[in-house]
Amino acid sequence: MAQQKIIVTENDCRRLERLLRGNVAQAIDTKKYIRDLCDELTRAEVVSSDKVPQDVITMNSTVVLRDLETDELETYTLVYPEEANIAEGKLSVLAPIGTAILGYREGDLVNWHVPSGTSQLRIEELVFQPERTGVLHL
């Protein structure tokens, strides 16, 4: 099965590539997550921040996700690892769900790996996208 196309802004791609080359990439416990993020960036369509569609999840976007198994809703802001705080709803792009939703669109179904197999989420709502409001430096 072909993977769905994802869209990443040039700014996000540059910063994420720096992250992949930096100290966090050397940590043993993050190697698989680094590899997953690298795979996502490799298949991404990279666009300028002013050209990204308004329904695409970019870095620092806030989204409502529905777990299709439990029907539970969760709201997260997709952030860089140093800003992550799950208690505050700040989800690291290196977390499996974070990597899985990057570049997807409102309404998309997203598969992500859990210890028992694969789980499926639906992106219910893109509450905030920095580029949509003209904030291009986050």
GROMACS .gro file of N, CA and C in nm:
model
  414
    1MET      N    1   0.084  -0.118   0.000
    1MET     CA    2   0.000   0.000   0.000
    1MET      C    3   0.089   0.125   0.000
    2ALA      N    4   0.058   0.218  -0.085
    2ALA     CA    5   0.136   0.342  -0.093
    2ALA      C    6   0.105   0.430   0.027
    3GLN      N    7   0.209   0.498   0.074
    3GLN     CA    8   0.190   0.591   0.185
    3GLN      C    9   0.130   0.720   0.133
    4GLN      N   10   0.052   0.782   0.218
    4GLN     CA   11  -0.010   0.910   0.183
    4GLN      C   12   0.096   1.019   0.175
    5LYS      N   13   0.078   1.109   0.081
    5LYS     CA   14   0.170   1.222   0.067
    5LYS      C   15   0.155   1.313   0.189
    6ILE      N   16   0.267   1.363   0.238
    6ILE     CA   17   0.263   1.463   0.345
    6ILE      C   18   0.331   1.590   0.296
    7ILE      N   19   0.298   1.700   0.361
    7ILE     CA   20   0.352   1.831   0.324
    7ILE      C   21   0.422   1.891   0.445
    8VAL      N   22   0.544   1.939   0.424
    8VAL     CA   23   0.623   2.001   0.531
    8VAL      C   24   0.676   2.134   0.478
    9THR      N   25   0.675   2.236   0.563
    9THR     CA   26   0.728   2.366   0.519
    9THR      C   27   0.880   2.362   0.513
   10GLU      N   28   0.937   2.450   0.430
   10GLU     CA   29   1.083   2.461   0.421
   10GLU      C   30   1.143   2.492   0.557
   11ASN      N   31   1.082   2.585   0.632
   11ASN     CA   32   1.134   2.621   0.764
   11ASN      C   33   1.134   2.501   0.858
   12ASP      N   34   1.023   2.428   0.863
   12ASP     CA   35   1.015   2.310   0.949
   12ASP      C   36   1.116   2.206   0.906
   13CYS      N   37   1.128   2.183   0.776
   13CYS     CA   38   1.220   2.083   0.724
   13CYS      C   39   1.364   2.117   0.763
   14ARG      N   40   1.403   2.242   0.747
   14ARG     CA   41   1.539   2.284   0.784
   14ARG      C   42   1.565   2.260   0.932
   15ARG      N   43   1.471   2.304   1.015
   15ARG     CA   44   1.490   2.290   1.160
   15ARG      C   45   1.490   2.142   1.202
   16LEU      N   46   1.404   2.063   1.142
   16LEU     CA   47   1.400   1.921   1.174
   16LEU      C   48   1.527   1.850   1.127
   17GLU      N   49   1.579   1.889   1.012
   17GLU     CA   50   1.705   1.829   0.965
   17GLU      C   51   1.820   1.865   1.059
   18ARG      N   52   1.821   1.988   1.113
   18ARG     CA   53   1.923   2.025   1.213
   18ARG      C   54   1.907   1.938   1.338
   19LEU      N   55   1.784   1.916   1.378
   19LEU     CA   56   1.755   1.830   1.493
   19LEU      C   57   1.811   1.690   1.468
   20LEU      N   58   1.791   1.638   1.349
   20LEU     CA   59   1.838   1.504   1.316
   20LEU      C   60   1.990   1.493   1.318
   21ARG      N   61   2.058   1.603   1.289
   21ARG     CA   62   2.204   1.604   1.290
   21ARG      C   63   2.262   1.639   1.426
   22GLY      N   64   2.179   1.686   1.517
   22GLY     CA   65   2.226   1.737   1.646
   22GLY      C   66   2.242   1.630   1.753
   23ASN      N   67   2.259   1.677   1.876
   23ASN     CA   68   2.285   1.590   1.990
   23ASN      C   69   2.173   1.491   2.017
   24VAL      N   70   2.049   1.532   1.995
   24VAL     CA   71   1.937   1.443   2.024
   24VAL      C   72   1.945   1.317   1.937
   25ALA      N   73   2.002   1.330   1.820
   25ALA     CA   74   2.014   1.216   1.729
   25ALA      C   75   2.114   1.113   1.781
   26GLN      N   76   2.202   1.154   1.872
   26GLN     CA   77   2.303   1.063   1.925
   26GLN      C   78   2.253   0.981   2.043
   27ALA      N   79   2.142   1.021   2.101
   27ALA     CA   80   2.088   0.950   2.217
   27ALA      C   81   2.036   0.813   2.175
   28ILE      N   82   2.079   0.710   2.247
   28ILE     CA   83   2.042   0.573   2.214
   28ILE      C   84   1.891   0.553   2.213
   29ASP      N   85   1.822   0.608   2.311
   29ASP     CA   86   1.679   0.583   2.324
   29ASP      C   87   1.594   0.655   2.219
   30THR      N   88   1.653   0.739   2.137
   30THR     CA   89   1.575   0.809   2.034
   30THR      C   90   1.608   0.763   1.892
   31LYS      N   91   1.699   0.668   1.876
   31LYS     CA   92   1.743   0.630   1.742
   31LYS      C   93   1.629   0.584   1.651
   32LYS      N   94   1.538   0.502   1.700
   32LYS     CA   95   1.426   0.457   1.617
   32LYS      C   96   1.338   0.574   1.578
   33TYR      N   97   1.314   0.665   1.672
   33TYR     CA   98   1.228   0.780   1.645
   33TYR      C   99   1.294   0.874   1.544
   34ILE      N  100   1.425   0.888   1.555
   34ILE     CA  101   1.500   0.969   1.458
   34ILE      C  102   1.486   0.908   1.319
   35ARG      N  103   1.501   0.777   1.311
   35ARG     CA  104   1.489   0.708   1.182
   35ARG      C  105   1.348   0.728   1.123
   36ASP      N  106   1.246   0.716   1.207
   36ASP     CA  107   1.108   0.735   1.160
   36ASP      C  108   1.087   0.877   1.107
   37LEU      N  109   1.137   0.977   1.180
   37LEU     CA  110   1.123   1.116   1.136
   37LEU      C  111   1.198   1.138   1.006
   38CYS      N  112   1.317   1.082   0.996
   38CYS     CA  113   1.396   1.095   0.873
   38CYS      C  114   1.320   1.035   0.754
   39ASP      N  115   1.257   0.920   0.775
   39ASP     CA  116   1.177   0.857   0.668
   39ASP      C  117   1.062   0.948   0.625
   40GLU      N  118   0.996   1.011   0.722
   40GLU     CA  119   0.885   1.101   0.690
   40GLU      C  120   0.934   1.221   0.609
   41LEU      N  121   1.046   1.280   0.650
   41LEU     CA  122   1.098   1.397   0.578
   41LEU      C  123   1.140   1.359   0.436
   42THR      N  124   1.191   1.238   0.419
   42THR     CA  125   1.234   1.192   0.287
   42THR      C  126   1.117   1.186   0.189
   43ARG      N  127   1.000   1.147   0.237
   43ARG     CA  128   0.885   1.133   0.146
   43ARG      C  129   0.798   1.258   0.138
   44ALA      N  130   0.834   1.362   0.213
   44ALA     CA  131   0.751   1.482   0.220
   44ALA      C  132   0.766   1.570   0.097
   45GLU      N  133   0.657   1.636   0.062
   45GLU     CA  134   0.662   1.746  -0.034
   45GLU      C  135   0.695   1.871   0.048
   46VAL      N  136   0.805   1.937   0.015
   46VAL     CA  137   0.848   2.055   0.091
   46VAL      C  138   0.802   2.180   0.017
   47VAL      N  139   0.732   2.267   0.091
   47VAL     CA  140   0.677   2.390   0.032
   47VAL      C  141   0.716   2.509   0.118
   48SER      N  142   0.711   2.628   0.061
   48SER     CA  143   0.739   2.748   0.140
   48SER      C  144   0.624   2.771   0.239
   49SER      N  145   0.654   2.839   0.348
   49SER     CA  146   0.555   2.861   0.454
   49SER      C  147   0.431   2.934   0.404
   50ASP      N  148   0.450   3.023   0.307
   50ASP     CA  149   0.334   3.098   0.258
   50ASP      C  150   0.252   3.018   0.156
   51LYS      N  151   0.298   2.900   0.119
   51LYS     CA  152   0.227   2.815   0.022
   51LYS      C  153   0.166   2.690   0.086
   52VAL      N  154   0.190   2.668   0.214
   52VAL     CA  155   0.138   2.547   0.278
   52VAL      C  156  -0.014   2.557   0.289
   53PRO      N  157  -0.086   2.452   0.251
   53PRO     CA  158  -0.232   2.454   0.267
   53PRO      C  159  -0.271   2.477   0.413
   54GLN      N  160  -0.382   2.544   0.433
   54GLN     CA  161  -0.423   2.584   0.567
   54GLN      C  162  -0.475   2.469   0.653
   55ASP      N  163  -0.489   2.351   0.596
   55ASP     CA  164  -0.537   2.237   0.675
   55ASP      C  165  -0.428   2.134   0.704
   56VAL      N  166  -0.301   2.171   0.681
   56VAL     CA  167  -0.188   2.080   0.702
   56VAL      C  168  -0.126   2.104   0.840
   57ILE      N  169  -0.094   1.995   0.909
   57ILE     CA  170  -0.029   2.004   1.040
   57ILE      C  171   0.118   2.035   1.021
   58THR      N  172   0.158   2.152   1.069
   58THR     CA  173   0.297   2.194   1.067
   58THR      C  174   0.347   2.198   1.211
   59MET      N  175   0.474   2.226   1.230
   59MET     CA  176   0.527   2.239   1.366
   59MET      C  177   0.456   2.353   1.436
   60ASN      N  178   0.428   2.332   1.564
   60ASN     CA  179   0.357   2.427   1.651
   60ASN      C  180   0.209   2.440   1.618
   61SER      N  181   0.157   2.346   1.539
   61SER     CA  182   0.013   2.340   1.515
   61SER      C  183  -0.055   2.271   1.633
   62THR      N  184  -0.179   2.310   1.659
   62THR     CA  185  -0.261   2.245   1.761
   62THR      C  186  -0.372   2.168   1.691
   63VAL      N  187  -0.385   2.040   1.728
   63VAL     CA  188  -0.480   1.951   1.661
   63VAL      C  189  -0.564   1.873   1.760
   64VAL      N  190  -0.682   1.836   1.715
   64VAL     CA  191  -0.768   1.744   1.791
   64VAL      C  192  -0.764   1.611   1.716
   65LEU      N  193  -0.725   1.505   1.789
   65LEU     CA  194  -0.714   1.371   1.732
   65LEU      C  195  -0.819   1.280   1.794
   66ARG      N  196  -0.876   1.193   1.713
   66ARG     CA  197  -0.970   1.092   1.764
   66ARG      C  198  -0.906   0.954   1.747
   67ASP      N  199  -0.896   0.881   1.858
   67ASP     CA  200  -0.853   0.742   1.854
   67ASP      C  201  -0.972   0.660   1.805
   68LEU      N  202  -0.959   0.595   1.691
   68LEU     CA  203  -1.072   0.525   1.631
   68LEU      C  204  -1.108   0.396   1.703
   69GLU      N  205  -1.019   0.345   1.789
   69GLU     CA  206  -1.052   0.226   1.869
   69GLU      C  207  -1.134   0.263   1.992
   70THR      N  208  -1.094   0.371   2.059
   70THR     CA  209  -1.159   0.409   2.186
   70THR      C  210  -1.258   0.523   2.169
   71ASP      N  211  -1.254   0.591   2.056
   71ASP     CA  212  -1.337   0.708   2.027
   71ASP      C  213  -1.301   0.828   2.116
   72GLU      N  214  -1.186   0.822   2.183
   72GLU     CA  215  -1.143   0.932   2.268
   72GLU      C  216  -1.083   1.044   2.184
   73LEU      N  217  -1.105   1.168   2.230
   73LEU     CA  218  -1.047   1.286   2.166
   73LEU      C  219  -0.934   1.338   2.253
   74GLU      N  220  -0.824   1.376   2.189
   74GLU     CA  221  -0.710   1.437   2.257
   74GLU      C  222  -0.668   1.559   2.177
   75THR      N  223  -0.627   1.664   2.247
   75THR     CA  224  -0.577   1.785   2.182
   75THR      C  225  -0.429   1.798   2.213
   76TYR      N  226  -0.349   1.818   2.109
   76TYR     CA  227  -0.204   1.831   2.123
   76TYR      C  228  -0.153   1.947   2.039
   77THR      N  229  -0.042   2.005   2.084
   77THR     CA  230   0.036   2.097   2.002
   77THR      C  231   0.164   2.025   1.966
   78LEU      N  232   0.196   2.018   1.837
   78LEU     CA  233   0.315   1.948   1.788
   78LEU      C  234   0.437   2.039   1.804
   79VAL      N  235   0.534   1.996   1.886
   79VAL     CA  236   0.647   2.081   1.921
   79VAL      C  237   0.780   2.007   1.901
   80TYR      N  238   0.888   2.083   1.910
   80TYR     CA  239   1.023   2.026   1.907
   80TYR      C  240   1.050   1.961   2.042
   81PRO      N  241   1.140   1.862   2.047
   81PRO     CA  242   1.160   1.784   2.171
   81PRO      C  243   1.187   1.867   2.296
   82GLU      N  244   1.261   1.975   2.283
   82GLU     CA  245   1.296   2.055   2.401
   82GLU      C  246   1.175   2.128   2.460
   83GLU      N  247   1.067   2.138   2.386
   83GLU     CA  248   0.946   2.206   2.433
   83GLU      C  249   0.838   2.108   2.478
   84ALA      N  250   0.862   1.979   2.461
   84ALA     CA  251   0.760   1.877   2.489
   84ALA      C  252   0.724   1.872   2.637
   85ASN      N  253   0.594   1.860   2.662
   85ASN     CA  254   0.541   1.843   2.797
   85ASN      C  255   0.400   1.786   2.780
   86ILE      N  256   0.389   1.656   2.786
   86ILE     CA  257   0.261   1.591   2.756
   86ILE      C  258   0.152   1.634   2.852
   87ALA      N  259   0.187   1.669   2.976
   87ALA     CA  260   0.087   1.716   3.074
   87ALA      C  261   0.024   1.847   3.027
   88GLU      N  262   0.098   1.925   2.948
   88GLU     CA  263   0.047   2.051   2.893
   88GLU      C  264  -0.005   2.034   2.751
   89GLY      N  265  -0.009   1.911   2.702
   89GLY     CA  266  -0.058   1.886   2.567
   89GLY      C  267   0.044   1.918   2.459
   90LYS      N  268   0.172   1.929   2.497
   90LYS     CA  269   0.278   1.960   2.400
   90LYS      C  270   0.347   1.829   2.361
   91LEU      N  271   0.321   1.785   2.240
   91LEU     CA  272   0.364   1.656   2.189
   91LEU      C  273   0.490   1.671   2.104
   92SER      N  274   0.596   1.598   2.140
   92SER     CA  275   0.721   1.604   2.065
   92SER      C  276   0.703   1.543   1.926
   93VAL      N  277   0.765   1.606   1.829
   93VAL     CA  278   0.766   1.553   1.693
   93VAL      C  279   0.839   1.418   1.689
   94LEU      N  280   0.922   1.390   1.790
   94LEU     CA  281   0.991   1.261   1.795
   94LEU      C  282   0.907   1.151   1.859
   95ALA      N  283   0.796   1.187   1.924
   95ALA     CA  284   0.706   1.085   1.978
   95ALA      C  285   0.640   1.015   1.859
   96PRO      N  286   0.610   0.886   1.872
   96PRO     CA  287   0.550   0.816   1.758
   96PRO      C  288   0.426   0.886   1.700
   97ILE      N  289   0.338   0.937   1.785
   97ILE     CA  290   0.219   1.007   1.732
   97ILE      C  291   0.262   1.137   1.664
   98GLY      N  292   0.359   1.207   1.723
   98GLY     CA  293   0.405   1.334   1.666
   98GLY      C  294   0.460   1.316   1.526
   99THR      N  295   0.547   1.216   1.511
   99THR     CA  296   0.603   1.188   1.378
   99THR      C  297   0.492   1.146   1.282
  100ALA      N  298   0.396   1.069   1.333
  100ALA     CA  299   0.289   1.017   1.247
  100ALA      C  300   0.199   1.127   1.191
  101ILE      N  301   0.174   1.233   1.269
  101ILE     CA  302   0.077   1.335   1.222
  101ILE      C  303   0.141   1.449   1.144
  102LEU      N  304   0.272   1.466   1.153
  102LEU     CA  305   0.340   1.576   1.082
  102LEU      C  306   0.307   1.571   0.932
  103GLY      N  307   0.258   1.681   0.879
  103GLY     CA  308   0.234   1.692   0.736
  103GLY      C  309   0.100   1.640   0.688
  104TYR      N  310   0.023   1.578   0.779
  104TYR     CA  311  -0.110   1.531   0.741
  104TYR      C  312  -0.210   1.645   0.747
  105ARG      N  313  -0.332   1.618   0.699
  105ARG     CA  314  -0.436   1.721   0.688
  105ARG      C  315  -0.555   1.687   0.776
  106GLU      N  316  -0.628   1.792   0.808
  106GLU     CA  317  -0.753   1.775   0.881
  106GLU      C  318  -0.841   1.674   0.806
  107GLY      N  319  -0.895   1.578   0.879
  107GLY     CA  320  -0.979   1.476   0.819
  107GLY      C  321  -0.906   1.348   0.781
  108ASP      N  322  -0.772   1.353   0.774
  108ASP     CA  323  -0.694   1.235   0.737
  108ASP      C  324  -0.699   1.128   0.846
  109LEU      N  325  -0.685   1.004   0.802
  109LEU     CA  326  -0.665   0.891   0.893
  109LEU      C  327  -0.516   0.863   0.899
  110VAL      N  328  -0.465   0.842   1.020
  110VAL     CA  329  -0.322   0.823   1.041
  110VAL      C  330  -0.301   0.693   1.118
  111ASN      N  331  -0.213   0.608   1.066
  111ASN     CA  332  -0.175   0.486   1.137
  111ASN      C  333  -0.045   0.511   1.212
  112TRP      N  334  -0.037   0.461   1.334
  112TRP     CA  335   0.088   0.472   1.409
  112TRP      C  336   0.107   0.346   1.489
  113HIS      N  337   0.233   0.313   1.515
  113HIS     CA  338   0.267   0.187   1.580
  113HIS      C  339   0.260   0.200   1.731
  114VAL      N  340   0.196   0.100   1.792
  114VAL     CA  341   0.188   0.086   1.937
  114VAL      C  342   0.242  -0.053   1.970
  115PRO      N  343   0.276  -0.078   2.097
  115PRO     CA  344   0.333  -0.209   2.131
  115PRO      C  345   0.248  -0.328   2.086
  116SER      N  346   0.116  -0.313   2.083
  116SER     CA  347   0.030  -0.425   2.045
  116SER      C  348   0.001  -0.431   1.895
  117GLY      N  349   0.060  -0.343   1.818
  117GLY     CA  350   0.038  -0.343   1.673
  117GLY      C  351   0.028  -0.204   1.616
  118THR      N  352  -0.082  -0.178   1.546
  118THR     CA  353  -0.103  -0.047   1.485
  118THR      C  354  -0.235   0.011   1.534
  119SER      N  355  -0.233   0.140   1.561
  119SER     CA  356  -0.353   0.211   1.603
  119SER      C  357  -0.387   0.313   1.494
  120GLN      N  358  -0.512   0.352   1.488
  120GLN     CA  359  -0.553   0.448   1.386
  120GLN      C  360  -0.620   0.569   1.450
  121LEU      N  361  -0.578   0.685   1.404
  121LEU     CA  362  -0.632   0.812   1.451
  121LEU      C  363  -0.694   0.886   1.333
  122ARG      N  364  -0.789   0.971   1.365
  122ARG     CA  365  -0.840   1.065   1.264
  122ARG      C  366  -0.808   1.205   1.313
  123ILE      N  367  -0.759   1.289   1.224
  123ILE     CA  368  -0.734   1.428   1.258
  123ILE      C  369  -0.868   1.499   1.247
  124GLU      N  370  -0.928   1.525   1.361
  124GLU     CA  371  -1.063   1.583   1.365
  124GLU      C  372  -1.062   1.732   1.331
  125GLU      N  373  -0.965   1.803   1.388
  125GLU     CA  374  -0.964   1.949   1.369
  125GLU      C  375  -0.823   2.003   1.382
  126LEU      N  376  -0.789   2.093   1.293
  126LEU     CA  377  -0.666   2.170   1.306
  126LEU      C  378  -0.706   2.302   1.369
  127VAL      N  379  -0.683   2.312   1.499
  127VAL     CA  380  -0.728   2.428   1.577
  127VAL      C  381  -0.642   2.550   1.546
  128PHE      N  382  -0.511   2.529   1.534
  128PHE     CA  383  -0.417   2.639   1.510
  128PHE      C  384  -0.305   2.590   1.421
  129GLN      N  385  -0.272   2.669   1.322
  129GLN     CA  386  -0.156   2.646   1.237
  129GLN      C  387  -0.085   2.781   1.227
  130PRO      N  388   0.042   2.790   1.269
  130PRO     CA  389   0.112   2.920   1.267
  130PRO      C  390   0.106   2.990   1.132
  131GLU      N  391   0.127   2.915   1.026
  131GLU     CA  392   0.130   2.975   0.892
  131GLU      C  393  -0.005   3.035   0.854
  132ARG      N  394  -0.112   2.977   0.901
  132ARG     CA  395  -0.247   3.026   0.871
  132ARG      C  396  -0.269   3.165   0.928
  133THR      N  397  -0.201   3.195   1.038
  133THR     CA  398  -0.217   3.326   1.103
  133THR      C  399  -0.104   3.422   1.067
  134GLY      N  400  -0.016   3.379   0.977
  134GLY     CA  401   0.095   3.466   0.936
  134GLY      C  402   0.216   3.458   1.026
  135VAL      N  403   0.215   3.369   1.124
  135VAL     CA  404   0.330   3.351   1.215
  135VAL      C  405   0.422   3.248   1.152
  136LEU      N  406   0.532   3.293   1.095
  136LEU     CA  407   0.619   3.204   1.019
  136LEU      C  408   0.750   3.172   1.090
  137HIS      N  409   0.769   3.221   1.212
  137HIS     CA  410   0.898   3.205   1.279
  137HIS      C  411   0.895   3.106   1.395
  138LEU      N  412   0.785   3.040   1.421
  138LEU     CA  413   0.778   2.945   1.534
  138LEU      C  414   0.853   2.817   1.503
   0.00000   0.00000   0.00000
